[in-house]
Short mmCIF file of C-alpha atoms and ligand atoms in Angstrom, two decimals:
data_model
loop_
_atom_site.label_atom_id
_atom_site.label_comp_id
_atom_site.label_asym_id
_atom_site.label_seq_id
_atom_site.Cartn_x
_atom_site.Cartn_y
_atom_site.Cartn_z
CA UNK A 28 -136.89 -150.88 -81.88
CA UNK A 29 -140.55 -149.73 -82.15
CA UNK A 30 -141.19 -146.06 -82.11
CA UNK A 31 -144.96 -144.99 -81.58
CA UNK A 32 -146.64 -141.59 -81.43
CA UNK A 33 -150.21 -140.92 -80.41
CA UNK A 34 -152.37 -139.46 -77.63
CA UNK A 35 -151.81 -139.98 -73.90
CA UNK A 36 -155.18 -139.35 -72.27
CA UNK A 37 -157.78 -139.44 -69.68
CA UNK A 38 -161.10 -141.01 -70.86
CA UNK A 39 -164.56 -141.07 -69.63
CA UNK A 40 -166.19 -144.21 -70.87
CA UNK A 41 -169.90 -145.33 -70.75
CA UNK A 42 -170.90 -148.67 -71.86
CA UNK A 43 -173.99 -150.91 -71.04
CA UNK A 44 -171.82 -152.44 -68.38
CA UNK A 45 -171.17 -149.27 -66.49
CA UNK A 46 -169.02 -146.20 -66.55
CA UNK A 47 -165.41 -145.43 -65.84
CA UNK A 48 -164.40 -141.76 -65.11
CA UNK A 49 -161.07 -140.21 -65.76
CA UNK A 50 -159.29 -143.33 -66.43
CA UNK A 51 -155.99 -143.57 -68.40
CA UNK A 52 -156.20 -144.00 -72.15
CA UNK A 53 -154.71 -142.63 -75.29
CA UNK A 54 -153.56 -144.36 -78.46
CA UNK A 55 -149.95 -144.26 -77.57
CA UNK A 56 -150.56 -145.85 -74.21
CA UNK A 57 -152.63 -148.81 -75.64
CA UNK A 58 -150.10 -149.27 -78.35
CA UNK A 59 -147.12 -149.32 -76.04
CA UNK A 60 -148.66 -151.82 -73.60
CA UNK A 61 -149.91 -154.12 -76.38
CA UNK A 62 -146.52 -154.11 -78.04
CA UNK A 63 -144.80 -154.64 -74.68
CA UNK A 64 -145.90 -158.41 -74.82
CA UNK A 65 -143.65 -158.92 -77.70
CA UNK A 66 -140.75 -156.40 -77.51
CA UNK A 67 -139.11 -154.40 -74.73
CA UNK A 68 -137.63 -151.97 -77.16
CA UNK A 69 -140.34 -149.32 -77.40
CA UNK A 70 -140.06 -145.56 -77.73
CA UNK A 71 -143.05 -143.22 -77.14
CA UNK A 72 -143.25 -139.79 -78.58
CA UNK A 73 -146.30 -137.84 -76.98
CA UNK A 74 -147.42 -135.03 -74.81
CA UNK A 75 -149.18 -135.08 -71.53
CA UNK A 76 -149.90 -132.77 -68.76
CA UNK A 77 -148.45 -133.12 -65.24
CA UNK A 78 -151.96 -134.22 -64.04
CA UNK A 79 -151.34 -137.65 -65.59
CA UNK A 80 -150.23 -140.17 -62.98
CA UNK A 81 -146.49 -140.51 -62.84
CA UNK A 82 -146.84 -144.15 -61.64
CA UNK A 83 -148.40 -144.99 -65.00
CA UNK A 84 -145.19 -143.51 -66.74
CA UNK A 85 -143.03 -145.56 -64.45
CA UNK A 86 -145.14 -148.74 -65.16
CA UNK A 87 -144.64 -148.32 -68.90
CA UNK A 88 -140.95 -147.83 -68.40
CA UNK A 89 -140.82 -151.09 -66.46
CA UNK A 90 -142.32 -152.75 -69.56
CA UNK A 91 -139.38 -151.54 -71.68
CA UNK A 92 -140.80 -148.29 -72.89
CA UNK A 93 -138.36 -145.47 -73.38
CA UNK A 94 -140.26 -142.29 -72.13
CA UNK A 95 -137.58 -139.67 -73.17
CA UNK A 96 -139.87 -138.51 -75.96
CA UNK A 97 -142.92 -138.18 -73.69
CA UNK A 98 -143.16 -134.36 -73.04
CA UNK A 99 -144.77 -133.55 -69.70
CA UNK A 100 -146.12 -130.05 -69.60
CA UNK A 101 -145.97 -128.38 -66.20
CA UNK A 102 -149.33 -127.23 -64.96
CA UNK A 103 -150.73 -128.57 -68.29
CA UNK A 104 -153.90 -130.57 -68.61
CA UNK A 105 -153.81 -133.83 -70.41
CA UNK A 106 -155.91 -134.71 -73.50
CA UNK A 107 -159.35 -135.63 -72.43
CA UNK A 108 -161.88 -137.74 -74.37
CA UNK A 109 -165.39 -138.93 -73.34
CA UNK A 110 -167.32 -141.50 -75.30
CA UNK A 111 -170.62 -143.63 -74.92
CA UNK A 112 -171.32 -146.88 -76.53
CA UNK A 113 -174.62 -148.16 -77.97
CA UNK A 114 -176.38 -151.29 -76.38
CA UNK A 115 -174.67 -153.62 -78.75
CA UNK A 116 -171.27 -151.83 -78.33
CA UNK A 117 -170.85 -151.52 -82.08
CA UNK A 118 -171.40 -147.81 -82.22
CA UNK A 119 -169.73 -145.10 -80.26
CA UNK A 120 -170.58 -141.42 -79.72
CA UNK A 121 -167.82 -139.01 -78.81
CA UNK A 122 -169.25 -136.66 -76.18
CA UNK A 123 -166.13 -134.66 -75.36
CA UNK A 124 -162.77 -134.03 -77.05
CA UNK A 125 -160.70 -131.57 -75.17
CA UNK A 126 -157.28 -131.40 -76.81
CA UNK A 127 -155.65 -129.46 -73.99
CA UNK A 128 -151.83 -130.06 -74.32
CA UNK A 129 -152.23 -131.99 -77.42
CA UNK A 130 -153.14 -128.83 -79.19
CA UNK A 131 -149.46 -127.74 -79.00
CA UNK A 132 -147.92 -131.02 -79.83
CA UNK A 133 -145.08 -130.64 -82.22
CA UNK A 134 -142.87 -133.60 -81.55
CA UNK A 135 -139.07 -133.25 -81.84
CA UNK A 136 -137.68 -136.76 -81.78
CA UNK A 137 -134.77 -137.37 -79.24
CA UNK A 138 -131.61 -138.36 -81.25
CA UNK A 139 -131.92 -142.02 -80.24
CA UNK A 140 -135.49 -142.20 -81.75
CA UNK A 141 -134.39 -141.43 -85.24
CA UNK A 142 -133.07 -144.91 -86.04
CA UNK A 143 -136.09 -147.10 -85.05
CA UNK A 144 -136.73 -150.01 -87.33
CA UNK A 145 -140.51 -149.92 -86.83
CA UNK A 146 -142.67 -146.89 -86.50
CA UNK A 147 -146.42 -146.84 -85.53
CA UNK A 148 -148.00 -143.42 -86.20
CA UNK A 149 -151.21 -143.45 -83.90
CA UNK A 150 -154.12 -141.34 -84.93
CA UNK A 151 -153.17 -137.66 -84.82
CA UNK A 152 -153.13 -134.83 -87.49
CA UNK A 153 -151.52 -136.09 -90.73
CA UNK A 154 -149.05 -133.03 -90.39
CA UNK A 155 -147.73 -134.41 -87.25
CA UNK A 156 -147.43 -137.98 -88.53
CA UNK A 157 -145.52 -136.69 -91.61
CA UNK A 158 -143.29 -134.49 -89.42
CA UNK A 159 -142.22 -137.60 -87.49
CA UNK A 160 -141.34 -139.51 -90.73
CA UNK A 161 -139.35 -136.59 -91.95
CA UNK A 162 -137.23 -136.72 -88.69
CA UNK A 163 -136.13 -140.30 -89.06
CA UNK A 164 -132.43 -140.50 -90.01
CA UNK A 165 -132.66 -143.90 -91.40
CA UNK A 166 -135.55 -145.30 -93.36
CA UNK A 167 -137.41 -147.71 -91.01
CA UNK A 168 -138.09 -151.23 -92.22
CA UNK A 169 -141.77 -150.52 -91.77
CA UNK A 170 -143.93 -147.38 -91.07
CA UNK A 171 -147.56 -148.06 -90.10
CA UNK A 172 -150.16 -145.40 -89.76
CA UNK A 173 -153.65 -145.13 -88.27
CA UNK A 174 -155.97 -142.29 -89.18
CA UNK A 175 -159.74 -141.56 -89.10
CA UNK A 176 -162.61 -140.08 -91.12
CA UNK A 177 -162.27 -136.74 -89.39
CA UNK A 178 -158.89 -136.11 -91.13
CA UNK A 179 -160.56 -137.12 -94.55
CA UNK A 180 -163.02 -134.36 -93.87
CA UNK A 181 -160.63 -131.53 -92.70
CA UNK A 182 -157.18 -132.34 -94.01
CA UNK A 183 -157.53 -134.36 -97.33
CA UNK A 184 -154.38 -133.19 -99.01
CA UNK A 185 -151.97 -133.60 -96.15
CA UNK A 186 -153.54 -136.92 -95.42
CA UNK A 187 -152.72 -138.13 -98.94
CA UNK A 188 -149.24 -136.75 -98.70
CA UNK A 189 -148.70 -138.68 -95.44
CA UNK A 190 -150.26 -141.90 -96.64
CA UNK A 191 -147.87 -141.90 -99.67
CA UNK A 192 -144.94 -142.03 -97.24
CA UNK A 193 -146.07 -145.11 -95.24
CA UNK A 194 -145.71 -148.93 -95.77
CA UNK A 195 -148.92 -149.97 -93.98
CA UNK A 196 -152.10 -148.19 -93.42
CA UNK A 197 -154.52 -149.50 -90.67
CA UNK A 198 -158.10 -148.22 -90.89
CA UNK A 199 -161.58 -149.44 -90.42
CA UNK A 200 -164.01 -150.62 -93.10
CA UNK A 201 -166.07 -147.34 -93.14
CA UNK A 202 -162.78 -145.33 -93.29
CA UNK A 203 -161.46 -147.39 -96.25
CA UNK A 204 -164.73 -146.83 -98.02
CA UNK A 205 -164.61 -143.10 -97.44
CA UNK A 206 -160.95 -142.77 -98.38
CA UNK A 207 -161.33 -144.78 -101.66
CA UNK A 208 -164.87 -143.86 -102.74
CA UNK A 209 -165.56 -147.56 -103.23
CA UNK A 210 -168.03 -149.82 -101.38
CA UNK A 211 -166.41 -152.97 -102.26
CA UNK A 212 -163.35 -153.47 -99.91
CA UNK A 213 -161.52 -155.39 -102.62
CA UNK A 214 -161.91 -152.34 -104.94
CA UNK A 215 -161.15 -149.93 -102.00
CA UNK A 216 -157.93 -151.81 -101.28
CA UNK A 217 -156.71 -151.48 -104.84
CA UNK A 218 -157.35 -147.79 -104.72
CA UNK A 219 -155.63 -147.29 -101.39
CA UNK A 220 -152.63 -149.35 -102.21
CA UNK A 221 -152.23 -147.16 -105.30
CA UNK A 222 -151.82 -144.28 -103.06
CA UNK A 223 -148.56 -145.57 -101.78
CA UNK A 224 -148.74 -148.22 -99.03
CA UNK A 225 -147.51 -151.70 -99.70
CA UNK A 226 -150.07 -153.14 -97.14
CA UNK A 227 -153.49 -152.13 -96.13
CA UNK A 228 -155.14 -153.57 -92.93
CA UNK A 229 -159.03 -153.11 -92.78
CA UNK A 230 -160.36 -153.52 -89.22
CA UNK A 231 -163.99 -154.84 -88.92
CA UNK A 232 -164.46 -154.59 -85.15
CA UNK A 233 -165.93 -157.86 -83.71
CA UNK A 234 -165.76 -159.33 -87.22
CA UNK A 235 -161.93 -159.31 -87.39
CA UNK A 236 -159.58 -157.71 -89.85
CA UNK A 237 -158.39 -158.06 -93.52
CA UNK A 238 -154.85 -157.62 -94.80
CA UNK A 239 -154.46 -156.55 -98.38
CA UNK A 240 -151.15 -156.90 -100.36
CA UNK A 241 -150.91 -156.51 -104.09
CA UNK A 242 -153.92 -158.68 -105.36
CA UNK A 243 -154.07 -160.91 -102.27
CA UNK A 244 -156.24 -160.74 -99.13
CA UNK A 245 -155.97 -162.39 -95.74
CA UNK A 246 -158.65 -162.57 -93.04
CA UNK A 247 -157.81 -162.67 -89.38
CA UNK A 248 -160.80 -163.50 -87.05
CA UNK A 249 -161.61 -161.71 -83.84
CA UNK A 250 -162.23 -163.95 -81.06
CA UNK A 251 -165.99 -164.14 -80.13
CA UNK A 252 -165.78 -163.32 -76.38
CA UNK A 253 -168.34 -164.22 -73.58
CA UNK A 254 -168.31 -160.58 -72.53
CA UNK A 255 -167.13 -157.38 -74.09
CA UNK A 256 -166.89 -154.78 -71.40
CA UNK A 257 -165.32 -151.75 -73.05
CA UNK A 258 -164.08 -151.66 -76.67
CA UNK A 259 -161.98 -148.40 -76.08
CA UNK A 260 -158.49 -148.76 -77.48
CA UNK A 261 -159.11 -152.04 -79.35
CA UNK A 262 -157.90 -150.61 -82.61
CA UNK A 263 -154.80 -149.12 -80.96
CA UNK A 264 -154.12 -152.29 -79.11
CA UNK A 265 -154.57 -154.36 -82.35
CA UNK A 266 -151.95 -152.04 -84.02
CA UNK A 267 -149.62 -152.37 -80.94
CA UNK A 268 -149.79 -156.05 -80.93
CA UNK A 269 -149.26 -156.24 -84.58
CA UNK A 270 -146.23 -153.90 -84.48
CA UNK A 271 -144.70 -155.44 -81.44
CA UNK A 272 -144.72 -158.84 -83.07
CA UNK A 273 -143.08 -157.30 -86.22
CA UNK A 274 -140.39 -155.74 -84.16
CA UNK A 275 -139.83 -159.07 -82.26
CA UNK A 276 -139.55 -161.09 -85.55
CA UNK A 277 -138.01 -158.45 -87.85
CA UNK A 278 -139.74 -159.89 -90.80
CA UNK A 279 -141.98 -157.84 -93.06
CA UNK A 280 -142.94 -160.53 -95.49
CA UNK A 281 -146.64 -160.94 -96.38
CA UNK A 282 -146.73 -164.31 -94.53
CA UNK A 283 -145.36 -162.76 -91.35
CA UNK A 284 -147.73 -159.88 -91.60
CA UNK A 285 -150.54 -162.42 -91.54
CA UNK A 286 -149.12 -163.75 -88.24
CA UNK A 287 -148.79 -160.16 -86.95
CA UNK A 288 -152.47 -159.55 -87.72
CA UNK A 289 -153.47 -162.54 -85.48
CA UNK A 290 -151.18 -161.22 -82.69
CA UNK A 291 -153.03 -157.93 -82.98
CA UNK A 292 -156.37 -159.64 -82.59
CA UNK A 293 -155.03 -161.65 -79.58
CA UNK A 294 -154.10 -158.39 -77.82
CA UNK A 295 -157.38 -156.58 -78.88
CA UNK A 296 -159.28 -159.60 -77.36
CA UNK A 297 -157.77 -158.86 -73.93
CA UNK A 298 -158.14 -155.12 -74.23
CA UNK A 299 -161.92 -155.26 -74.52
CA UNK A 300 -162.42 -157.71 -71.57
CA UNK A 301 -162.22 -154.73 -69.07
CA UNK A 302 -162.32 -150.87 -68.81
CA UNK A 303 -159.42 -148.77 -69.82
CA UNK A 304 -156.08 -150.74 -69.44
CA UNK A 305 -157.24 -152.89 -66.67
CA UNK A 306 -156.80 -156.24 -68.52
CA UNK A 307 -154.10 -155.15 -71.01
CA UNK A 308 -151.79 -154.28 -68.09
CA UNK A 309 -152.25 -157.62 -66.38
CA UNK A 310 -152.02 -160.46 -68.85
CA UNK A 311 -150.07 -163.55 -67.59
CA UNK A 312 -147.83 -165.75 -69.69
CA UNK A 313 -150.34 -168.51 -69.14
CA UNK A 314 -153.30 -166.41 -70.29
CA UNK A 315 -151.39 -165.40 -73.45
CA UNK A 316 -150.58 -168.93 -74.33
CA UNK A 317 -154.18 -170.14 -73.78
CA UNK A 318 -155.52 -167.29 -75.94
CA UNK A 319 -153.01 -168.14 -78.76
CA UNK A 320 -154.40 -171.74 -78.59
CA UNK A 321 -157.92 -170.45 -78.75
CA UNK A 322 -157.06 -168.50 -81.98
CA UNK A 323 -155.43 -171.62 -83.46
CA UNK A 324 -158.64 -173.52 -82.78
CA UNK A 325 -160.73 -170.61 -84.11
CA UNK A 326 -158.82 -170.30 -87.45
CA UNK A 327 -157.20 -173.62 -88.38
CA UNK A 328 -158.79 -176.07 -90.74
CA UNK A 329 -157.78 -178.11 -93.78
CA UNK A 330 -159.98 -177.10 -96.80
P1 AMP B 15 -159.76 -146.60 -80.25
O1 AMP B 15 -160.99 -147.12 -79.40
O2 AMP B 15 -158.86 -147.57 -80.68
O3 AMP B 15 -160.26 -145.60 -81.38
O4 AMP B 15 -158.93 -145.61 -79.24
C1 AMP B 15 -159.48 -144.77 -78.19
C2 AMP B 15 -158.36 -144.11 -77.57
O5 AMP B 15 -158.05 -142.99 -78.43
C3 AMP B 15 -158.93 -143.30 -76.24
O6 AMP B 15 -158.09 -143.75 -75.15
C4 AMP B 15 -158.91 -141.78 -76.47
O7 AMP B 15 -158.31 -141.07 -75.46
C5 AMP B 15 -158.05 -141.70 -77.76
N1 AMP B 15 -158.69 -140.68 -78.74
C6 AMP B 15 -160.01 -140.51 -78.95
N2 AMP B 15 -160.08 -139.50 -79.78
C7 AMP B 15 -158.89 -139.08 -80.11
C8 AMP B 15 -158.43 -138.03 -81.02
N3 AMP B 15 -159.24 -137.20 -81.69
N4 AMP B 15 -157.03 -137.89 -81.16
C9 AMP B 15 -156.25 -138.68 -80.40
N5 AMP B 15 -156.71 -139.74 -79.57
C10 AMP B 15 -157.99 -139.89 -79.50
#
């Protein structure tokens, strides 16, 4: 069972390829969809207004997502985010963040959520993330957490308290540098692993991701695509694919974490091919198999 928490949102997105207005998004939505290609045992704890399409909730349920923990606020407005990408898609500017119902999010886990084996804490305030950990009745096999530089600026102490409680931290290279005060990612990883987590994943966007464990490091490439249309949600999708794979295999060894990273990269490669969840919701078994083979070709060589 994979429990995930995060935002459920409407997004406005502008990229060099065009714009999409009031499309569905949110970390918990990307995580759930990506994980659903590996496990049908997913629970979502999140908040949304009743302006968010009911058919999208039904579609997640049809993929094995238990939505008992998705709080729907009557007459409430859903979280809204607007962002604009640079020409090369490597930089993104946040234009609007309207928290709306997310401002009052104080998750109370349904009884059945308190025994999940795997927990993915999407990017939210560290207090909410810690609150979820504290509600678990049984220590999960693995708790993963995403965060961002904003929380390093405004909630340093509670961020460190939360990081101490998790097994895996998933952040990007800039965030790893800010969190550790080290430029070398090798040194940054040592500092961060000393804060508590057993594993650290450092995402490097189109340049793949690194997995750190003790003194070891592993690299998972991102697939060079012919066309990237919309990078929104790639990080959450990566985390969802990775955690879905771990829930499917129930193996938290370093070797299996390496495989999980590659499955995260596979899911992220689909996510960025279309706006919003347009591709992520429509991956066929044949496409998934073909993409796995592309990754094998990309990464495998005797040296
Ligand atoms: P990513 O591109 O992986 O960072 O994820 C983007 C998604 O996260 C979008 O669908 C947004 O709705 C959502 N998002 C953006 N900013 C925030 C925030 N401050 N808190 C929670 N979710 C957010």
